[in-house]
């Protein structure tokens, strides 16, 4: 009897003091997710192959560790309400799949939804939060993306907090990714609840356009970038703005993929690749594996970049980095090639959010071109480049001691 009382007290404490698992995403999470490329066509063979490709392509060693299954893995709920996977697609079960992913030195992620059904109409977590959290813990899940379809008038903060508490009481640390599409301004409250939150509706593989659906729109890369400009102050270690998963390798041009990836790094965005890892082109692999660009994204300060200037189609983005360094990205958002000139000494850049100042008139910086992977001089000489349409020049300025 005493044991039962103790258990009840412990469970109550776990619920009262429930919180998110701290420290799981000190830098933006990196991995792969099935949705952007494979939609509902998921099965255990695909997930195993993605995990293998993550290793053989060098991506795991570049930092991509999460293998995340998105919507449509679900079979149903048993008579007690516990969720189980579709046995035709996942005949070995989720525990075996998670074990396999873990055996490759990777982590395992899954998808659910806070409402009555997932966006694809599968069983979702409303009313089953604690049971689902227990099941995921049993399977060995490390990352959960929680959508917000069929949520009717549910409170986003309320239902996501319930799920957070459920994870905490299940006891297995999980990265918690809130995916309500920015409608409830999660940047204002998400820090206490999850490790990252989607800031917009869905991305699709286009650079500067919008795709109409019945009651929602998918956004191209530039549209999403524009929506990040006013919310950088809400992002940081363990609580990231998430402008959605990557579309690199899913149909844009190489220039556009490079610009997309560079800008996600400038934004300190989660880098969740969404392409066919098994059949990647050399160019796609080079973009996703660019360790110099990834270092900008994963910088320990965790500061999201900002648009310092916008001159016609040319945007100059700046991101303060650790040890006094800066990342600078010249983005040509227009449809024509442009010549760009920029005087380092003529621009004192002040980041009002962090009070960091880039003043090449006072301090000298060496410049590394992060796509050419070579040093290109110092800030003593003005910058000048010809940038093709929908492309970037991305630089790292390192303080010369
Ligand atoms: C929503 C999400 C997508 C994906 C689908 C799955 O649209 O925003 O990222 O998870 O649901 O149905």
Coordinates of C-alpha atoms and ligand atoms in Angstrom, one line a residue:
X1 CA 0.0 0.0 0.0
X2 CA 2.8 2.3 1.0
X3 CA 4.4 1.7 -2.4
X4 CA 1.2 2.6 -4.2
X5 CA 0.9 5.8 -2.3
X6 CA 4.5 6.7 -3.1
X7 CA 3.9 6.0 -6.8
X8 CA 0.9 8.2 -6.8
X9 CA 2.8 11.0 -5.1
X10 CA 5.6 10.6 -7.6
X11 CA 3.3 10.7 -10.5
X12 CA 1.5 13.8 -9.1
X13 CA 4.9 15.5 -8.6
X14 CA 5.9 14.6 -12.2
X15 CA 2.7 16.2 -13.5
X16 CA 2.8 19.3 -11.3
X17 CA 6.5 20.0 -12.0
X18 CA 6.3 18.8 -15.6
X19 CA 8.5 20.8 -18.0
X20 CA 10.2 20.3 -21.3
X21 CA 13.4 18.4 -21.3
X22 CA 16.0 21.1 -21.2
X23 CA 19.2 21.1 -23.2
X24 CA 18.3 18.7 -26.0
X25 CA 18.6 21.3 -28.8
X26 CA 21.3 23.8 -27.7
X27 CA 22.0 24.2 -31.5
X28 CA 19.3 23.9 -34.1
X29 CA 18.3 20.2 -34.6
X30 CA 19.6 18.5 -37.8
X31 CA 18.3 15.4 -39.5
X32 CA 16.0 14.1 -42.2
X33 CA 12.2 13.8 -42.4
X34 CA 10.1 11.7 -44.9
X35 CA 7.4 14.2 -45.7
X36 CA 8.7 16.7 -48.3
X37 CA 9.8 14.0 -50.7
X38 CA 7.8 10.9 -49.9
X39 CA 4.5 12.2 -48.4
X40 CA 2.4 9.3 -47.2
X41 CA 4.6 6.7 -49.0
X42 CA 6.5 5.6 -45.9
X43 CA 7.5 2.2 -44.8
X44 CA 10.3 0.6 -42.8
X45 CA 12.5 -0.2 -45.9
X46 CA 12.5 3.5 -46.8
X47 CA 13.4 4.6 -43.3
X48 CA 16.2 2.0 -43.0
X49 CA 17.5 3.1 -46.4
X50 CA 17.4 6.8 -45.3
X51 CA 19.3 5.9 -42.2
X52 CA 21.9 4.0 -44.2
X53 CA 22.3 6.8 -46.7
X54 CA 22.6 9.3 -43.9
X55 CA 25.8 7.4 -42.8
X56 CA 27.2 6.6 -46.3
X57 CA 26.7 10.2 -47.6
X58 CA 28.7 11.6 -44.7
X59 CA 25.6 13.5 -43.4
X60 CA 25.6 11.9 -40.0
X61 CA 29.1 13.0 -39.5
X62 CA 28.2 16.5 -40.7
X63 CA 25.7 16.7 -37.8
X64 CA 22.4 15.3 -39.2
X65 CA 21.3 12.8 -36.6
X66 CA 17.5 12.6 -36.5
X67 CA 15.7 10.2 -38.8
X68 CA 12.1 11.3 -38.6
X69 CA 9.0 9.5 -40.0
X70 CA 6.3 12.0 -40.8
X71 CA 2.6 11.4 -41.3
X72 CA 1.0 8.0 -42.3
X73 CA 3.0 5.5 -40.3
X74 CA -0.1 4.8 -38.1
X75 CA -2.2 1.6 -38.1
X76 CA -4.7 2.3 -35.4
X77 CA -5.4 2.0 -31.7
X78 CA -5.8 -1.2 -29.8
X79 CA -8.7 -1.9 -27.4
X80 CA -6.9 0.0 -24.6
X81 CA -6.3 3.0 -26.8
X82 CA -2.5 2.4 -27.4
X83 CA -1.4 3.4 -30.9
X84 CA 0.3 0.9 -33.2
X85 CA 1.9 1.3 -36.6
X86 CA 0.5 0.1 -39.9
X87 CA 1.7 -3.6 -39.9
X88 CA 1.9 -3.8 -43.7
X89 CA 4.3 -0.9 -43.9
X90 CA 6.1 -1.5 -40.6
X91 CA 6.0 -5.3 -40.2
X92 CA 8.9 -5.3 -37.7
X93 CA 7.3 -2.7 -35.5
X94 CA 8.6 0.7 -34.4
X95 CA 10.9 -0.6 -31.6
X96 CA 12.9 -2.7 -34.0
X97 CA 13.1 0.2 -36.4
X98 CA 14.2 2.6 -33.7
X99 CA 16.8 0.1 -32.5
X100 CA 18.2 -0.2 -36.1
X101 CA 18.4 3.6 -36.4
X102 CA 20.1 3.8 -33.1
X103 CA 22.6 1.1 -34.1
X104 CA 23.8 3.4 -36.8
X105 CA 24.6 6.2 -34.3
X106 CA 21.4 8.1 -35.3
X107 CA 18.3 9.2 -33.4
X108 CA 14.7 8.3 -34.2
X109 CA 11.8 10.7 -34.6
X110 CA 8.1 10.3 -35.2
X111 CA 5.0 12.4 -36.0
X112 CA 1.7 13.0 -34.4
X113 CA -1.0 15.7 -34.2
X114 CA -2.6 17.5 -31.3
X115 CA -6.1 17.2 -32.8
X116 CA -8.5 14.4 -33.5
X117 CA -6.7 13.2 -36.7
X118 CA -3.4 13.9 -38.3
X119 CA -3.4 16.1 -41.4
X120 CA -3.6 12.9 -43.5
X121 CA -6.5 11.5 -41.5
X122 CA -4.6 9.1 -39.3
X123 CA -5.1 8.5 -35.5
X124 CA -3.9 11.6 -33.6
X125 CA -3.1 12.3 -30.0
X126 CA -6.0 14.3 -28.7
X127 CA -7.1 12.6 -25.5
X128 CA -4.3 10.0 -25.8
X129 CA -1.3 12.3 -25.0
X130 CA -0.1 10.3 -22.0
X131 CA -0.6 6.9 -23.7
X132 CA 1.2 8.0 -26.8
X133 CA 4.1 9.4 -24.8
X134 CA 4.4 6.1 -23.0
X135 CA 4.3 4.2 -26.3
X136 CA 6.9 6.5 -27.9
X137 CA 9.1 6.1 -24.9
X138 CA 8.8 2.3 -25.2
X139 CA 9.7 2.4 -28.8
X140 CA 12.8 4.6 -28.2
X141 CA 11.6 7.8 -29.8
X142 CA 13.9 10.8 -29.5
X143 CA 12.0 13.5 -31.4
X144 CA 8.3 14.2 -31.9
X145 CA 6.8 16.5 -34.4
X146 CA 3.3 17.5 -33.3
X147 CA 1.0 18.9 -35.9
X148 CA -2.3 20.8 -35.4
X149 CA -4.8 19.6 -38.0
X150 CA -8.3 18.7 -36.9
X151 CA -7.8 20.7 -33.7
X152 CA -11.1 22.6 -34.0
X153 CA -11.1 25.2 -31.2
X154 CA -8.3 23.6 -29.1
X155 CA -5.9 25.9 -27.4
X156 CA -2.5 25.4 -29.0
X157 CA -0.6 26.3 -25.9
X158 CA -2.9 24.1 -23.8
X159 CA -2.8 21.0 -25.9
X160 CA 1.0 21.3 -26.6
X161 CA 1.6 21.8 -22.9
X162 CA -0.4 18.6 -22.1
X163 CA 1.8 16.7 -24.6
X164 CA 5.0 18.2 -23.1
X165 CA 3.8 17.1 -19.6
X166 CA 3.1 13.6 -21.0
X167 CA 6.6 13.3 -22.3
X168 CA 8.0 14.4 -19.0
X169 CA 6.0 11.9 -17.0
X170 CA 6.9 9.1 -19.5
X171 CA 10.5 9.9 -18.6
X172 CA 12.3 9.6 -22.0
X173 CA 13.8 12.8 -23.2
X174 CA 12.4 13.9 -26.6
X175 CA 13.0 16.9 -28.7
X176 CA 9.5 18.4 -29.1
X177 CA 8.7 20.1 -32.4
X178 CA 5.5 22.2 -32.5
X179 CA 3.9 22.3 -35.9
X180 CA 0.9 24.6 -35.8
X181 CA 2.0 26.6 -38.8
X182 CA 2.5 29.9 -37.0
X183 CA -1.2 30.6 -36.6
X184 CA -1.0 30.9 -32.8
X185 CA 2.2 32.8 -32.7
X186 CA 4.2 30.0 -31.0
X187 CA 7.3 32.2 -30.8
X188 CA 5.5 34.1 -28.0
X189 CA 5.0 31.1 -25.8
X190 CA 6.8 28.1 -27.3
X191 CA 10.0 28.4 -25.3
X192 CA 8.4 26.9 -22.2
X193 CA 6.8 24.1 -24.2
X194 CA 9.0 22.8 -27.0
X195 CA 12.4 23.0 -28.6
X196 CA 11.3 24.4 -32.0
X197 CA 8.1 25.7 -33.6
X198 CA 7.1 26.1 -37.2
X199 CA 6.7 29.8 -38.0
X200 CA 4.7 29.5 -41.3
X201 CA 2.5 27.2 -43.3
X202 CA 4.2 24.5 -45.4
X203 CA 7.2 25.0 -47.6
X204 CA 7.3 23.6 -51.1
X205 CA 10.1 23.2 -53.6
X206 CA 9.9 26.6 -55.3
X207 CA 11.9 29.8 -54.8
X208 CA 9.6 32.7 -55.1
X209 CA 6.0 31.6 -55.4
X210 CA 3.0 30.4 -53.6
X211 CA 0.8 27.4 -54.2
X212 CA -2.9 27.7 -53.5
X213 CA -4.7 24.8 -51.9
X214 CA -8.3 24.8 -50.8
X215 CA -7.9 26.3 -47.3
X216 CA -4.1 26.8 -47.1
X217 CA -1.2 27.9 -49.1
X218 CA 2.3 26.4 -49.5
X219 CA 5.1 28.9 -49.6
X220 CA 8.3 29.1 -51.7
X221 CA 11.6 29.8 -50.0
X222 CA 11.6 33.6 -50.3
X223 CA 8.1 34.0 -49.0
X224 CA 9.2 32.1 -45.9
X225 CA 12.4 34.1 -45.5
X226 CA 10.3 37.3 -45.5
X227 CA 8.1 36.0 -42.7
X228 CA 11.2 35.4 -40.5
X229 CA 12.3 39.0 -40.5
X230 CA 10.2 40.2 -37.6
X231 CA 10.6 37.3 -35.2
X232 CA 14.4 36.6 -34.9
X233 CA 14.4 37.8 -31.2
X234 CA 12.3 34.8 -30.2
X235 CA 14.8 32.2 -31.4
X236 CA 17.8 30.8 -29.5
X237 CA 19.4 27.8 -27.9
X238 CA 16.8 25.1 -27.0
X239 CA 13.9 27.2 -28.5
X240 CA 14.2 27.7 -32.3
X241 CA 12.1 29.4 -34.9
X242 CA 11.5 26.7 -37.5
X243 CA 10.9 28.0 -41.1
X244 CA 10.1 24.4 -42.1
X245 CA 12.1 21.4 -43.4
X246 CA 14.6 21.7 -46.3
X247 CA 13.6 21.3 -49.9
X248 CA 17.2 21.0 -51.1
X249 CA 17.4 18.2 -53.8
X250 CA 13.6 18.3 -54.4
X251 CA 13.5 20.1 -57.7
X252 CA 14.8 23.7 -57.5
X253 CA 17.9 24.7 -59.4
X254 CA 21.3 24.3 -57.8
X255 CA 21.6 28.1 -57.3
X256 CA 18.2 28.1 -55.5
X257 CA 19.1 25.1 -53.4
X258 CA 22.3 26.8 -52.4
X259 CA 20.5 30.0 -51.5
X260 CA 17.8 28.2 -49.6
X261 CA 20.4 26.2 -47.5
X262 CA 22.5 29.3 -46.9
X263 CA 19.6 31.3 -45.7
X264 CA 18.4 28.6 -43.4
X265 CA 21.9 28.6 -41.9
X266 CA 21.8 32.4 -41.5
X267 CA 18.5 32.1 -39.7
X268 CA 19.8 29.5 -37.3
X269 CA 17.0 27.3 -38.5
X270 CA 16.7 23.5 -37.8
X271 CA 18.3 21.7 -40.8
X272 CA 15.9 18.8 -41.5
X273 CA 16.6 17.5 -45.0
X274 CA 13.6 16.3 -46.9
X275 CA 15.0 14.7 -50.1
X276 CA 15.7 11.2 -51.3
X277 CA 19.0 10.6 -49.6
X278 CA 19.5 7.3 -51.4
X279 CA 19.5 8.9 -54.9
X280 CA 21.2 12.3 -54.2
X281 CA 23.0 14.2 -56.9
X282 CA 26.6 15.3 -56.2
X283 CA 25.4 18.9 -56.1
X284 CA 22.7 18.1 -53.5
X285 CA 25.1 16.2 -51.4
X286 CA 27.7 19.0 -51.5
X287 CA 25.1 21.6 -50.4
X288 CA 23.7 19.5 -47.5
X289 CA 27.3 18.6 -46.5
X290 CA 28.8 22.1 -46.6
X291 CA 30.4 22.0 -43.2
X292 CA 31.4 25.7 -43.3
X293 CA 27.7 26.7 -43.9
X294 CA 26.6 24.2 -41.2
X295 CA 29.0 25.8 -38.8
X296 CA 27.2 29.1 -39.2
X297 CA 23.8 27.4 -38.5
X298 CA 25.2 25.5 -35.5
X299 CA 27.2 28.4 -34.0
X300 CA 27.1 28.2 -30.3
X301 CA 25.7 31.7 -29.7
X302 CA 22.5 30.6 -31.4
X303 CA 21.7 34.1 -32.8
X304 CA 19.4 34.3 -35.8
X305 CA 20.6 36.5 -38.6
X306 CA 19.0 39.7 -39.8
X307 CA 18.5 41.6 -43.0
X308 CA 21.0 44.5 -42.7
X309 CA 20.1 46.1 -46.0
X310 CA 17.8 45.6 -48.9
X311 CA 18.6 47.3 -52.1
X312 CA 16.3 46.2 -54.9
X313 CA 16.6 42.4 -55.2
X314 CA 19.9 42.3 -53.2
X315 CA 19.5 41.6 -49.5
X316 CA 22.6 41.6 -47.2
X317 CA 22.1 39.4 -44.2
X318 CA 24.3 39.4 -41.1
X319 CA 24.6 36.9 -38.3
X320 CA 26.8 37.4 -35.3
X321 CA 28.9 34.3 -34.4
X322 CA 31.0 33.2 -31.5
X323 CA 34.5 34.6 -30.9
X324 CA 33.7 37.9 -32.6
X325 CA 33.1 36.4 -36.1
X326 CA 30.2 37.3 -38.4
X327 CA 28.5 35.4 -41.2
X328 CA 27.4 37.6 -44.1
X329 CA 25.2 36.5 -46.9
X330 CA 24.5 38.5 -50.1
X331 CA 21.2 37.1 -51.5
X332 CA 20.1 37.9 -55.0
X333 CA 16.3 37.4 -54.8
X334 CA 15.7 38.7 -58.3
X335 CA 15.4 37.1 -61.6
X336 CA 18.5 38.6 -63.2
X337 CA 22.2 38.4 -62.5
X338 CA 23.4 41.4 -60.4
X339 CA 26.7 42.9 -59.7
X340 CA 27.1 43.7 -56.0
X341 CA 29.5 46.1 -54.4
X342 CA 29.8 46.6 -50.7
X343 CA 32.3 48.7 -48.7
X344 CA 33.2 47.0 -45.5
X345 CA 34.7 50.1 -44.0
X346 CA 31.8 52.2 -45.1
X347 CA 29.3 50.1 -43.1
X348 CA 29.3 49.9 -39.3
X349 CA 26.8 47.1 -38.6
X350 CA 25.1 47.2 -35.2
X351 CA 22.9 44.4 -34.1
X352 CA 20.4 46.1 -31.8
X353 CA 19.2 42.7 -30.4
X354 CA 22.6 41.7 -29.1
X355 CA 24.6 44.9 -29.2
X356 CA 27.2 43.3 -31.3
X357 CA 29.0 45.6 -33.7
X358 CA 30.8 44.8 -36.9
X359 CA 33.1 47.7 -37.6
X360 CA 35.8 46.9 -40.2
X361 CA 36.9 50.5 -40.0
X362 CA 38.2 49.7 -36.5
X363 CA 38.8 45.9 -36.5
X364 CA 40.2 43.8 -39.3
X365 CA 38.6 40.6 -40.4
X366 CA 39.8 37.9 -42.7
X367 CA 37.1 36.7 -45.2
X368 CA 36.3 33.1 -46.0
X369 CA 34.0 32.3 -49.0
X370 CA 31.8 29.5 -47.6
X371 CA 30.9 28.0 -51.0
X372 CA 34.3 28.3 -52.6
X373 CA 35.9 27.1 -49.3
X374 CA 38.7 29.5 -49.6
X375 CA 40.0 32.8 -48.0
X376 CA 39.4 35.7 -50.2
X377 CA 41.3 38.5 -48.4
X378 CA 40.4 40.9 -45.7
X379 CA 37.8 43.6 -45.0
X380 CA 40.4 46.2 -46.0
X381 CA 39.3 45.7 -49.6
X382 CA 35.7 46.4 -50.7
X383 CA 33.5 43.4 -51.6
X384 CA 32.5 43.0 -55.2
X385 CA 30.8 40.0 -56.9
X386 CA 28.5 39.1 -59.7
X387 CA 25.6 37.0 -58.2
X388 CA 23.4 34.9 -60.5
X389 CA 19.6 35.1 -60.0
X390 CA 18.3 33.3 -56.9
X391 CA 21.9 32.7 -55.6
X392 CA 24.1 33.8 -52.8
X393 CA 27.6 34.7 -51.8
X394 CA 28.1 33.6 -48.2
X395 CA 31.1 34.7 -46.2
X396 CA 32.5 34.2 -42.8
X397 CA 34.4 37.2 -41.4
X398 CA 36.9 36.2 -38.7
X399 CA 38.3 38.8 -36.4
X400 CA 42.1 39.2 -36.9
X401 CA 43.7 39.1 -33.5
Ligands
LIG1 C1 1.3 19.4 -42.3 C2 2.8 19.7 -41.9 C3 3.7 19.0 -42.9 C4 3.5 17.5 -42.8 C5 2.0 17.2 -43.1 C6 1.7 15.7 -42.9 O1 1.0 19.9 -43.5 O2 3.0 21.1 -41.9 O3 5.0 19.3 -42.6 O4 3.8 17.0 -41.6 O5 1.1 18.0 -42.3 O6 0.3 15.5 -43.2

